[in-house]
Amino acid sequence: MPYVFPPAAPVGIPVAGSDAIFPVRRVYCVGRNYADHAAEMGADTREPPFFFSKPADALVPGGGNVPYPPATGNLQHEVELVIALSRGGANIRPEDALAGVFGYAVGLDLTRRDLQLRAKDKGHPWDMGKGFDHSAPIADLQPATAIGHPRRGAIWLQVNGEPRQHGDLEQMSWKVAEVIANLSTYLTLAPGDLIFTGTPAGVSTVVRGDVLTAGISGVGEIRVKLV
Ligand code: MN
C-alpha cells in the first residue's frame, strides 16, 4: 500500500569522527536537574526527576542559524548534556544503564519562558513553551567508545561572548544512569532516543541577532545565531 504522501525521513545527528549518522526516535528532557537552576526558577531543589518531550524534528543538528520563534517575548537558553541511546528497555537498572548509551552531545533546550510560565501557572501542558520548531539545536554526537561517560566537567554558555551559564556536570542532581533508569520506569526506551539532562543556573533572555556559544568539557561545543 502506498503512503498518501512520502513520510518524513528520520532526523539524523552526525557522529564525530565518522561518516555515520545517528537516527533519532524520540527526544526526552529532564526538568530541573541542577539545584542552582531549580532555585533560580523558584522550585524545590530535592524533588525527584520529571520529564517532558520535544518533537524529534525540533532538533537543529549542528546549530548555526536558528529562526527566532513566533509567539514569545522571552526566549531563553538552557545548555544541556544530551544522552543518545543505542539500546532501550523498560525498568532499566542504574547499574545497567550506561551500557545502552551510544554517546553524548551538547544541546540547547531553547524555551519560550513566557509561555512555559503561563502554562505552569494554569496547570497547562508545557508543549508550546518547550516543543516548538527549531527548539533543540544539538552538536555532533561523541561516541562513548571515544570519550567515555562524562561525570564531571565544565558546562557553559555565552551570549555574544559574555558568560551567562556556568556549572559542572557533577552538580547534576540525577546522574546519567539514574536519569535513564528513572525514565524507563514510565515508558520503554528504544534505540535512537535522546535525553536532554537539564541545565545549570544562569538562564537568560536572548533576542534576534544574538550569538550563543556553548560547550561541555570533553563533549564538544555548539554555536547558534538567532535570525
Ligand atoms: Mn531544560
JSON list of C-alpha atoms and ligand atoms in Angstrom, two decimals:
[
{"chain": "A", "resi": 1, "resn": "MET", "atom": "CA", "xyz": [0.00, 0.00, 0.00]},
{"chain": "A", "resi": 2, "resn": "PRO", "atom": "CA", "xyz": [1.43, 3.40, -0.90]},
{"chain": "A", "resi": 3, "resn": "TYR", "atom": "CA", "xyz": [1.63, 6.22, 1.60]},
{"chain": "A", "resi": 4, "resn": "VAL", "atom": "CA", "xyz": [-0.67, 9.11, 0.75]},
{"chain": "A", "resi": 5, "resn": "PHE", "atom": "CA", "xyz": [2.47, 11.26, 0.67]},
{"chain": "A", "resi": 6, "resn": "PRO", "atom": "CA", "xyz": [6.14, 10.42, 1.29]},
{"chain": "A", "resi": 7, "resn": "PRO", "atom": "CA", "xyz": [6.86, 10.06, 5.04]},
{"chain": "A", "resi": 8, "resn": "ALA", "atom": "CA", "xyz": [9.42, 12.41, 6.53]},
{"chain": "A", "resi": 9, "resn": "ALA", "atom": "CA", "xyz": [12.93, 10.98, 6.86]},
{"chain": "A", "resi": 10, "resn": "PRO", "atom": "CA", "xyz": [14.16, 10.50, 10.45]},
{"chain": "A", "resi": 11, "resn": "VAL", "atom": "CA", "xyz": [16.22, 13.33, 11.88]},
{"chain": "A", "resi": 12, "resn": "GLY", "atom": "CA", "xyz": [19.90, 12.36, 11.91]},
{"chain": "A", "resi": 13, "resn": "ILE", "atom": "CA", "xyz": [22.72, 13.59, 14.14]},
{"chain": "A", "resi": 14, "resn": "PRO", "atom": "CA", "xyz": [26.25, 13.35, 12.71]},
{"chain": "A", "resi": 15, "resn": "VAL", "atom": "CA", "xyz": [28.65, 11.22, 14.74]},
{"chain": "A", "resi": 16, "resn": "ALA", "atom": "CA", "xyz": [32.01, 12.90, 15.36]},
{"chain": "A", "resi": 17, "resn": "GLY", "atom": "CA", "xyz": [34.99, 11.14, 13.86]},
{"chain": "A", "resi": 18, "resn": "SER", "atom": "CA", "xyz": [32.97, 9.09, 11.37]},
{"chain": "A", "resi": 19, "resn": "ASP", "atom": "CA", "xyz": [30.61, 9.50, 8.42]},
{"chain": "A", "resi": 20, "resn": "ALA", "atom": "CA", "xyz": [27.82, 7.71, 10.31]},
{"chain": "A", "resi": 21, "resn": "ILE", "atom": "CA", "xyz": [24.51, 9.32, 11.24]},
{"chain": "A", "resi": 22, "resn": "PHE", "atom": "CA", "xyz": [22.59, 8.63, 14.47]},
{"chain": "A", "resi": 23, "resn": "PRO", "atom": "CA", "xyz": [18.87, 8.27, 13.62]},
{"chain": "A", "resi": 24, "resn": "VAL", "atom": "CA", "xyz": [16.66, 9.93, 16.24]},
{"chain": "A", "resi": 25, "resn": "ARG", "atom": "CA", "xyz": [13.46, 8.34, 17.52]},
{"chain": "A", "resi": 26, "resn": "ARG", "atom": "CA", "xyz": [12.27, 10.47, 20.46]},
{"chain": "A", "resi": 27, "resn": "VAL", "atom": "CA", "xyz": [13.59, 13.45, 22.43]},
{"chain": "A", "resi": 28, "resn": "TYR", "atom": "CA", "xyz": [13.06, 13.49, 26.18]},
{"chain": "A", "resi": 29, "resn": "CYS", "atom": "CA", "xyz": [14.13, 16.25, 28.57]},
{"chain": "A", "resi": 30, "resn": "VAL", "atom": "CA", "xyz": [14.68, 16.35, 32.33]},
{"chain": "A", "resi": 31, "resn": "GLY", "atom": "CA", "xyz": [13.27, 19.34, 34.19]},
{"chain": "A", "resi": 32, "resn": "ARG", "atom": "CA", "xyz": [15.38, 20.99, 36.91]},
{"chain": "A", "resi": 33, "resn": "ASN", "atom": "CA", "xyz": [18.35, 18.69, 37.29]},
{"chain": "A", "resi": 34, "resn": "TYR", "atom": "CA", "xyz": [20.80, 21.20, 38.77]},
{"chain": "A", "resi": 35, "resn": "ALA", "atom": "CA", "xyz": [19.94, 22.58, 42.21]},
{"chain": "A", "resi": 36, "resn": "ASP", "atom": "CA", "xyz": [21.11, 26.11, 41.40]},
{"chain": "A", "resi": 37, "resn": "HIS", "atom": "CA", "xyz": [18.83, 26.31, 38.33]},
{"chain": "A", "resi": 38, "resn": "ALA", "atom": "CA", "xyz": [15.88, 24.84, 40.28]},
{"chain": "A", "resi": 39, "resn": "ALA", "atom": "CA", "xyz": [16.47, 27.54, 42.89]},
{"chain": "A", "resi": 40, "resn": "GLU", "atom": "CA", "xyz": [16.53, 30.33, 40.28]},
{"chain": "A", "resi": 41, "resn": "MET", "atom": "CA", "xyz": [13.20, 29.00, 38.97]},
{"chain": "A", "resi": 42, "resn": "GLY", "atom": "CA", "xyz": [11.77, 29.11, 42.50]},
{"chain": "A", "resi": 43, "resn": "ALA", "atom": "CA", "xyz": [11.43, 25.33, 42.81]},
{"chain": "A", "resi": 44, "resn": "ASP", "atom": "CA", "xyz": [12.17, 22.69, 45.39]},
{"chain": "A", "resi": 45, "resn": "THR", "atom": "CA", "xyz": [15.73, 21.53, 44.71]},
{"chain": "A", "resi": 46, "resn": "ARG", "atom": "CA", "xyz": [15.32, 18.00, 46.06]},
{"chain": "A", "resi": 47, "resn": "GLU", "atom": "CA", "xyz": [12.33, 16.72, 44.13]},
{"chain": "A", "resi": 48, "resn": "PRO", "atom": "CA", "xyz": [12.57, 13.56, 42.01]},
{"chain": "A", "resi": 49, "resn": "PRO", "atom": "CA", "xyz": [13.27, 13.99, 38.29]},
{"chain": "A", "resi": 50, "resn": "PHE", "atom": "CA", "xyz": [10.39, 14.81, 35.97]},
{"chain": "A", "resi": 51, "resn": "PHE", "atom": "CA", "xyz": [10.30, 14.65, 32.21]},
{"chain": "A", "resi": 52, "resn": "PHE", "atom": "CA", "xyz": [8.85, 16.37, 29.17]},
{"chain": "A", "resi": 53, "resn": "SER", "atom": "CA", "xyz": [9.36, 15.83, 25.45]},
{"chain": "A", "resi": 54, "resn": "LYS", "atom": "CA", "xyz": [10.22, 17.73, 22.32]},
{"chain": "A", "resi": 55, "resn": "PRO", "atom": "CA", "xyz": [9.38, 16.52, 18.82]},
{"chain": "A", "resi": 56, "resn": "ALA", "atom": "CA", "xyz": [12.38, 14.92, 17.10]},
{"chain": "A", "resi": 57, "resn": "ASP", "atom": "CA", "xyz": [12.06, 17.37, 14.23]},
{"chain": "A", "resi": 58, "resn": "ALA", "atom": "CA", "xyz": [12.62, 20.27, 16.67]},
{"chain": "A", "resi": 59, "resn": "LEU", "atom": "CA", "xyz": [16.30, 19.27, 16.61]},
{"chain": "A", "resi": 60, "resn": "VAL", "atom": "CA", "xyz": [18.73, 21.50, 14.71]},
{"chain": "A", "resi": 61, "resn": "PRO", "atom": "CA", "xyz": [21.76, 19.28, 14.07]},
{"chain": "A", "resi": 62, "resn": "GLY", "atom": "CA", "xyz": [24.96, 21.29, 14.08]},
{"chain": "A", "resi": 63, "resn": "GLY", "atom": "CA", "xyz": [23.34, 24.52, 15.26]},
{"chain": "A", "resi": 64, "resn": "GLY", "atom": "CA", "xyz": [24.07, 27.53, 13.03]},
{"chain": "A", "resi": 65, "resn": "ASN", "atom": "CA", "xyz": [21.33, 29.99, 12.09]},
{"chain": "A", "resi": 66, "resn": "VAL", "atom": "CA", "xyz": [18.17, 29.36, 14.11]},
{"chain": "A", "resi": 67, "resn": "PRO", "atom": "CA", "xyz": [14.99, 31.33, 13.45]},
{"chain": "A", "resi": 68, "resn": "TYR", "atom": "CA", "xyz": [13.71, 33.35, 16.42]},
{"chain": "A", "resi": 69, "resn": "PRO", "atom": "CA", "xyz": [10.40, 31.63, 17.22]},
{"chain": "A", "resi": 70, "resn": "PRO", "atom": "CA", "xyz": [6.95, 33.21, 16.99]},
{"chain": "A", "resi": 71, "resn": "ALA", "atom": "CA", "xyz": [4.56, 33.91, 19.88]},
{"chain": "A", "resi": 72, "resn": "THR", "atom": "CA", "xyz": [7.15, 34.81, 22.52]},
{"chain": "A", "resi": 73, "resn": "GLY", "atom": "CA", "xyz": [8.74, 37.87, 24.06]},
{"chain": "A", "resi": 74, "resn": "ASN", "atom": "CA", "xyz": [11.03, 35.88, 26.33]},
{"chain": "A", "resi": 75, "resn": "LEU", "atom": "CA", "xyz": [13.14, 33.25, 24.59]},
{"chain": "A", "resi": 76, "resn": "GLN", "atom": "CA", "xyz": [15.72, 31.70, 26.95]},
{"chain": "A", "resi": 77, "resn": "HIS", "atom": "CA", "xyz": [18.68, 29.34, 26.56]},
{"chain": "A", "resi": 78, "resn": "GLU", "atom": "CA", "xyz": [19.43, 26.19, 28.53]},
{"chain": "A", "resi": 79, "resn": "VAL", "atom": "CA", "xyz": [22.70, 24.38, 27.76]},
{"chain": "A", "resi": 80, "resn": "GLU", "atom": "CA", "xyz": [22.48, 20.64, 28.46]},
{"chain": "A", "resi": 81, "resn": "LEU", "atom": "CA", "xyz": [24.34, 17.35, 28.24]},
{"chain": "A", "resi": 82, "resn": "VAL", "atom": "CA", "xyz": [22.40, 15.12, 25.83]},
{"chain": "A", "resi": 83, "resn": "ILE", "atom": "CA", "xyz": [22.42, 11.32, 26.17]},
{"chain": "A", "resi": 84, "resn": "ALA", "atom": "CA", "xyz": [21.99, 9.27, 22.96]},
{"chain": "A", "resi": 85, "resn": "LEU", "atom": "CA", "xyz": [20.76, 5.70, 23.39]},
{"chain": "A", "resi": 86, "resn": "SER", "atom": "CA", "xyz": [21.62, 2.80, 21.11]},
{"chain": "A", "resi": 87, "resn": "ARG", "atom": "CA", "xyz": [19.77, 0.32, 23.30]},
{"chain": "A", "resi": 88, "resn": "GLY", "atom": "CA", "xyz": [16.47, 0.69, 25.11]},
{"chain": "A", "resi": 89, "resn": "GLY", "atom": "CA", "xyz": [14.29, -1.16, 27.54]},
{"chain": "A", "resi": 90, "resn": "ALA", "atom": "CA", "xyz": [11.89, -0.74, 30.42]},
{"chain": "A", "resi": 91, "resn": "ASN", "atom": "CA", "xyz": [12.76, -0.71, 34.11]},
{"chain": "A", "resi": 92, "resn": "ILE", "atom": "CA", "xyz": [16.46, -0.48, 33.32]},
{"chain": "A", "resi": 93, "resn": "ARG", "atom": "CA", "xyz": [18.62, -0.79, 36.44]},
{"chain": "A", "resi": 94, "resn": "PRO", "atom": "CA", "xyz": [21.02, 2.11, 37.06]},
{"chain": "A", "resi": 95, "resn": "GLU", "atom": "CA", "xyz": [23.97, -0.29, 37.01]},
{"chain": "A", "resi": 96, "resn": "ASP", "atom": "CA", "xyz": [22.93, -1.47, 33.51]},
{"chain": "A", "resi": 97, "resn": "ALA", "atom": "CA", "xyz": [22.01, 1.93, 32.09]},
{"chain": "A", "resi": 98, "resn": "LEU", "atom": "CA", "xyz": [25.37, 3.12, 30.75]},
{"chain": "A", "resi": 99, "resn": "ALA", "atom": "CA", "xyz": [25.71, 0.02, 28.56]},
{"chain": "A", "resi": 100, "resn": "GLY", "atom": "CA", "xyz": [22.83, 1.35, 26.45]},
{"chain": "A", "resi": 101, "resn": "VAL", "atom": "CA", "xyz": [24.41, 4.76, 25.86]},
{"chain": "A", "resi": 102, "resn": "PHE", "atom": "CA", "xyz": [25.81, 5.29, 22.38]},
{"chain": "A", "resi": 103, "resn": "GLY", "atom": "CA", "xyz": [27.26, 8.70, 23.15]},
{"chain": "A", "resi": 104, "resn": "TYR", "atom": "CA", "xyz": [26.79, 12.29, 24.24]},
{"chain": "A", "resi": 105, "resn": "ALA", "atom": "CA", "xyz": [26.36, 15.75, 22.75]},
{"chain": "A", "resi": 106, "resn": "VAL", "atom": "CA", "xyz": [25.99, 19.38, 23.73]},
{"chain": "A", "resi": 107, "resn": "GLY", "atom": "CA", "xyz": [22.41, 20.54, 23.22]},
{"chain": "A", "resi": 108, "resn": "LEU", "atom": "CA", "xyz": [20.35, 23.69, 23.76]},
{"chain": "A", "resi": 109, "resn": "ASP", "atom": "CA", "xyz": [16.87, 23.44, 25.25]},
{"chain": "A", "resi": 110, "resn": "LEU", "atom": "CA", "xyz": [15.51, 26.71, 23.86]},
{"chain": "A", "resi": 111, "resn": "THR", "atom": "CA", "xyz": [12.48, 27.78, 25.86]},
{"chain": "A", "resi": 112, "resn": "ARG", "atom": "CA", "xyz": [9.66, 30.28, 25.33]},
{"chain": "A", "resi": 113, "resn": "ARG", "atom": "CA", "xyz": [9.78, 31.12, 29.04]},
{"chain": "A", "resi": 114, "resn": "ASP", "atom": "CA", "xyz": [6.71, 33.35, 28.96]},
{"chain": "A", "resi": 115, "resn": "LEU", "atom": "CA", "xyz": [4.60, 30.54, 27.52]},
{"chain": "A", "resi": 116, "resn": "GLN", "atom": "CA", "xyz": [6.11, 27.96, 29.90]},
{"chain": "A", "resi": 117, "resn": "LEU", "atom": "CA", "xyz": [5.47, 30.12, 32.99]},
{"chain": "A", "resi": 118, "resn": "ARG", "atom": "CA", "xyz": [1.90, 30.86, 31.89]},
{"chain": "A", "resi": 119, "resn": "ALA", "atom": "CA", "xyz": [1.32, 27.12, 31.42]},
{"chain": "A", "resi": 120, "resn": "LYS", "atom": "CA", "xyz": [2.81, 26.38, 34.85]},
{"chain": "A", "resi": 121, "resn": "ASP", "atom": "CA", "xyz": [0.53, 28.95, 36.49]},
{"chain": "A", "resi": 122, "resn": "LYS", "atom": "CA", "xyz": [-2.57, 27.46, 34.89]},
{"chain": "A", "resi": 123, "resn": "GLY", "atom": "CA", "xyz": [-1.58, 23.79, 35.21]},
{"chain": "A", "resi": 124, "resn": "HIS", "atom": "CA", "xyz": [-1.47, 23.55, 31.41]},
{"chain": "A", "resi": 125, "resn": "PRO", "atom": "CA", "xyz": [0.99, 21.43, 29.36]},
{"chain": "A", "resi": 126, "resn": "TRP", "atom": "CA", "xyz": [4.46, 22.84, 28.63]},
{"chain": "A", "resi": 127, "resn": "ASP", "atom": "CA", "xyz": [4.49, 21.80, 24.97]},
{"chain": "A", "resi": 128, "resn": "MET", "atom": "CA", "xyz": [4.09, 25.25, 23.42]},
{"chain": "A", "resi": 129, "resn": "GLY", "atom": "CA", "xyz": [6.80, 26.64, 25.71]},
{"chain": "A", "resi": 130, "resn": "LYS", "atom": "CA", "xyz": [9.27, 23.84, 25.05]},
{"chain": "A", "resi": 131, "resn": "GLY", "atom": "CA", "xyz": [8.47, 21.80, 21.93]},
{"chain": "A", "resi": 132, "resn": "PHE", "atom": "CA", "xyz": [8.38, 24.43, 19.20]},
{"chain": "A", "resi": 133, "resn": "ASP", "atom": "CA", "xyz": [10.15, 24.32, 15.83]},
{"chain": "A", "resi": 134, "resn": "HIS", "atom": "CA", "xyz": [13.97, 24.63, 16.00]},
{"chain": "A", "resi": 135, "resn": "SER", "atom": "CA", "xyz": [13.89, 24.48, 19.81]},
{"chain": "A", "resi": 136, "resn": "ALA", "atom": "CA", "xyz": [16.66, 21.90, 20.17]},
{"chain": "A", "resi": 137, "resn": "PRO", "atom": "CA", "xyz": [19.98, 22.74, 18.49]},
{"chain": "A", "resi": 138, "resn": "ILE", "atom": "CA", "xyz": [22.44, 19.88, 19.02]},
{"chain": "A", "resi": 139, "resn": "ALA", "atom": "CA", "xyz": [26.13, 19.41, 18.23]},
{"chain": "A", "resi": 140, "resn": "ASP", "atom": "CA", "xyz": [27.68, 16.27, 16.73]},
{"chain": "A", "resi": 141, "resn": "LEU", "atom": "CA", "xyz": [27.49, 13.15, 18.89]},
{"chain": "A", "resi": 142, "resn": "GLN", "atom": "CA", "xyz": [30.63, 11.94, 20.60]},
{"chain": "A", "resi": 143, "resn": "PRO", "atom": "CA", "xyz": [30.62, 8.14, 20.95]},
{"chain": "A", "resi": 144, "resn": "ALA", "atom": "CA", "xyz": [31.10, 6.80, 24.47]},
{"chain": "A", "resi": 145, "resn": "THR", "atom": "CA", "xyz": [33.72, 4.50, 22.97]},
{"chain": "A", "resi": 146, "resn": "ALA", "atom": "CA", "xyz": [35.78, 7.64, 22.33]},
{"chain": "A", "resi": 147, "resn": "ILE", "atom": "CA", "xyz": [35.03, 9.88, 25.33]},
{"chain": "A", "resi": 148, "resn": "GLY", "atom": "CA", "xyz": [33.68, 7.51, 27.98]},
{"chain": "A", "resi": 149, "resn": "HIS", "atom": "CA", "xyz": [30.81, 8.56, 30.23]},
{"chain": "A", "resi": 150, "resn": "PRO", "atom": "CA", "xyz": [31.40, 12.12, 31.45]},
{"chain": "A", "resi": 151, "resn": "ARG", "atom": "CA", "xyz": [30.68, 12.56, 35.17]},
{"chain": "A", "resi": 152, "resn": "ARG", "atom": "CA", "xyz": [32.31, 15.94, 35.70]},
{"chain": "A", "resi": 153, "resn": "GLY", "atom": "CA", "xyz": [33.50, 18.81, 33.57]},
{"chain": "A", "resi": 154, "resn": "ALA", "atom": "CA", "xyz": [32.53, 22.40, 32.87]},
{"chain": "A", "resi": 155, "resn": "ILE", "atom": "CA", "xyz": [29.20, 23.10, 31.18]},
{"chain": "A", "resi": 156, "resn": "TRP", "atom": "CA", "xyz": [28.88, 26.68, 29.98]},
{"chain": "A", "resi": 157, "resn": "LEU", "atom": "CA", "xyz": [27.09, 29.09, 27.68]},
{"chain": "A", "resi": 158, "resn": "GLN", "atom": "CA", "xyz": [27.95, 32.58, 26.45]},
{"chain": "A", "resi": 159, "resn": "VAL", "atom": "CA", "xyz": [25.77, 35.14, 24.68]},
{"chain": "A", "resi": 160, "resn": "ASN", "atom": "CA", "xyz": [27.73, 37.42, 22.32]},
{"chain": "A", "resi": 161, "resn": "GLY", "atom": "CA", "xyz": [30.89, 36.33, 24.16]},
{"chain": "A", "resi": 162, "resn": "GLU", "atom": "CA", "xyz": [29.57, 37.21, 27.63]},
{"chain": "A", "resi": 163, "resn": "PRO", "atom": "CA", "xyz": [29.35, 34.38, 30.19]},
{"chain": "A", "resi": 164, "resn": "ARG", "atom": "CA", "xyz": [25.78, 33.52, 31.20]},
{"chain": "A", "resi": 165, "resn": "GLN", "atom": "CA", "xyz": [25.63, 29.89, 32.32]},
{"chain": "A", "resi": 166, "resn": "HIS", "atom": "CA", "xyz": [28.43, 28.06, 34.06]},
{"chain": "A", "resi": 167, "resn": "GLY", "atom": "CA", "xyz": [28.32, 24.84, 36.01]},
{"chain": "A", "resi": 168, "resn": "ASP", "atom": "CA", "xyz": [29.80, 21.41, 36.27]},
{"chain": "A", "resi": 169, "resn": "LEU", "atom": "CA", "xyz": [28.28, 18.07, 35.28]},
{"chain": "A", "resi": 170, "resn": "GLU", "atom": "CA", "xyz": [28.97, 16.80, 38.81]},
{"chain": "A", "resi": 171, "resn": "GLN", "atom": "CA", "xyz": [26.24, 19.21, 40.03]},
{"chain": "A", "resi": 172, "resn": "MET", "atom": "CA", "xyz": [23.55, 17.13, 38.30]},
{"chain": "A", "resi": 173, "resn": "SER", "atom": "CA", "xyz": [21.03, 16.04, 40.96]},
{"chain": "A", "resi": 174, "resn": "TRP", "atom": "CA", "xyz": [20.22, 12.88, 38.99]},
{"chain": "A", "resi": 175, "resn": "LYS", "atom": "CA", "xyz": [23.19, 11.33, 37.20]},
{"chain": "A", "resi": 176, "resn": "VAL", "atom": "CA", "xyz": [23.11, 9.90, 33.66]},
{"chain": "A", "resi": 177, "resn": "ALA", "atom": "CA", "xyz": [22.46, 6.31, 34.78]},
{"chain": "A", "resi": 178, "resn": "GLU", "atom": "CA", "xyz": [19.77, 7.42, 37.25]},
{"chain": "A", "resi": 179, "resn": "VAL", "atom": "CA", "xyz": [18.02, 9.55, 34.62]},
{"chain": "A", "resi": 180, "resn": "ILE", "atom": "CA", "xyz": [17.86, 6.62, 32.18]},
{"chain": "A", "resi": 181, "resn": "ALA", "atom": "CA", "xyz": [16.70, 4.21, 34.89]},
{"chain": "A", "resi": 182, "resn": "ASN", "atom": "CA", "xyz": [14.01, 6.56, 36.19]},
{"chain": "A", "resi": 183, "resn": "LEU", "atom": "CA", "xyz": [12.69, 7.49, 32.74]},
{"chain": "A", "resi": 184, "resn": "SER", "atom": "CA", "xyz": [12.48, 3.79, 31.82]},
{"chain": "A", "resi": 185, "resn": "THR", "atom": "CA", "xyz": [10.02, 3.22, 34.67]},
{"chain": "A", "resi": 186, "resn": "TYR", "atom": "CA", "xyz": [7.50, 5.39, 32.80]},
{"chain": "A", "resi": 187, "resn": "LEU", "atom": "CA", "xyz": [7.89, 4.02, 29.27]},
{"chain": "A", "resi": 188, "resn": "THR", "atom": "CA", "xyz": [10.01, 1.72, 27.14]},
{"chain": "A", "resi": 189, "resn": "LEU", "atom": "CA", "xyz": [13.12, 3.43, 25.83]},
{"chain": "A", "resi": 190, "resn": "ALA", "atom": "CA", "xyz": [14.43, 2.49, 22.40]},
{"chain": "A", "resi": 191, "resn": "PRO", "atom": "CA", "xyz": [17.49, 2.91, 20.19]},
{"chain": "A", "resi": 192, "resn": "GLY", "atom": "CA", "xyz": [17.55, 6.44, 18.79]},
{"chain": "A", "resi": 193, "resn": "ASP", "atom": "CA", "xyz": [16.14, 8.11, 21.89]},
{"chain": "A", "resi": 194, "resn": "LEU", "atom": "CA", "xyz": [17.82, 11.29, 23.15]},
{"chain": "A", "resi": 195, "resn": "ILE", "atom": "CA", "xyz": [17.61, 12.62, 26.69]},
{"chain": "A", "resi": 196, "resn": "PHE", "atom": "CA", "xyz": [18.42, 16.28, 27.49]},
{"chain": "A", "resi": 197, "resn": "THR", "atom": "CA", "xyz": [19.61, 16.15, 31.10]},
{"chain": "A", "resi": 198, "resn": "GLY", "atom": "CA", "xyz": [18.84, 19.63, 32.45]},
{"chain": "A", "resi": 199, "resn": "THR", "atom": "CA", "xyz": [20.69, 22.91, 32.79]},
{"chain": "A", "resi": 200, "resn": "PRO", "atom": "CA", "xyz": [22.77, 24.77, 35.37]},
{"chain": "A", "resi": 201, "resn": "ALA", "atom": "CA", "xyz": [21.91, 28.27, 36.62]},
{"chain": "A", "resi": 202, "resn": "GLY", "atom": "CA", "xyz": [22.25, 31.40, 34.55]},
{"chain": "A", "resi": 203, "resn": "VAL", "atom": "CA", "xyz": [19.42, 31.09, 32.02]},
{"chain": "A", "resi": 204, "resn": "SER", "atom": "CA", "xyz": [18.65, 34.43, 30.43]},
{"chain": "A", "resi": 205, "resn": "THR", "atom": "CA", "xyz": [16.61, 36.11, 27.74]},
{"chain": "A", "resi": 206, "resn": "VAL", "atom": "CA", "xyz": [18.03, 36.31, 24.21]},
{"chain": "A", "resi": 207, "resn": "VAL", "atom": "CA", "xyz": [16.91, 38.30, 21.19]},
{"chain": "A", "resi": 208, "resn": "ARG", "atom": "CA", "xyz": [17.22, 38.21, 17.40]},
{"chain": "A", "resi": 209, "resn": "GLY", "atom": "CA", "xyz": [20.84, 38.66, 16.34]},
{"chain": "A", "resi": 210, "resn": "ASP", "atom": "CA", "xyz": [22.33, 37.17, 19.49]},
{"chain": "A", "resi": 211, "resn": "VAL", "atom": "CA", "xyz": [25.07, 34.56, 19.08]},
{"chain": "A", "resi": 212, "resn": "LEU", "atom": "CA", "xyz": [25.01, 31.71, 21.58]},
{"chain": "A", "resi": 213, "resn": "THR", "atom": "CA", "xyz": [28.12, 29.62, 22.09]},
{"chain": "A", "resi": 214, "resn": "ALA", "atom": "CA", "xyz": [28.02, 26.71, 24.49]},
{"chain": "A", "resi": 215, "resn": "GLY", "atom": "CA", "xyz": [30.11, 23.74, 25.43]},
{"chain": "A", "resi": 216, "resn": "ILE", "atom": "CA", "xyz": [30.81, 20.87, 27.74]},
{"chain": "A", "resi": 217, "resn": "SER", "atom": "CA", "xyz": [34.37, 19.93, 28.61]},
{"chain": "A", "resi": 218, "resn": "GLY", "atom": "CA", "xyz": [35.29, 16.73, 26.79]},
{"chain": "A", "resi": 219, "resn": "VAL", "atom": "CA", "xyz": [32.00, 16.59, 24.86]},
{"chain": "A", "resi": 220, "resn": "GLY", "atom": "CA", "xyz": [32.08, 19.47, 22.41]},
{"chain": "A", "resi": 221, "resn": "GLU", "atom": "CA", "xyz": [30.75, 22.91, 21.57]},
{"chain": "A", "resi": 222, "resn": "ILE", "atom": "CA", "xyz": [27.90, 24.44, 19.61]},
{"chain": "A", "resi": 223, "resn": "ARG", "atom": "CA", "xyz": [27.22, 27.87, 18.12]},
{"chain": "A", "resi": 224, "resn": "VAL", "atom": "CA", "xyz": [23.80, 29.27, 17.31]},
{"chain": "A", "resi": 225, "resn": "LYS", "atom": "CA", "xyz": [22.82, 32.63, 15.83]},
{"chain": "A", "resi": 226, "resn": "LEU", "atom": "CA", "xyz": [19.20, 33.74, 16.31]},
{"chain": "A", "resi": 227, "resn": "VAL", "atom": "CA", "xyz": [17.95, 35.11, 13.00]},
{"chain": "B", "resi": 1, "resn": "MN", "atom": "MN", "xyz": [15.98, 22.18, 30.04]}
]
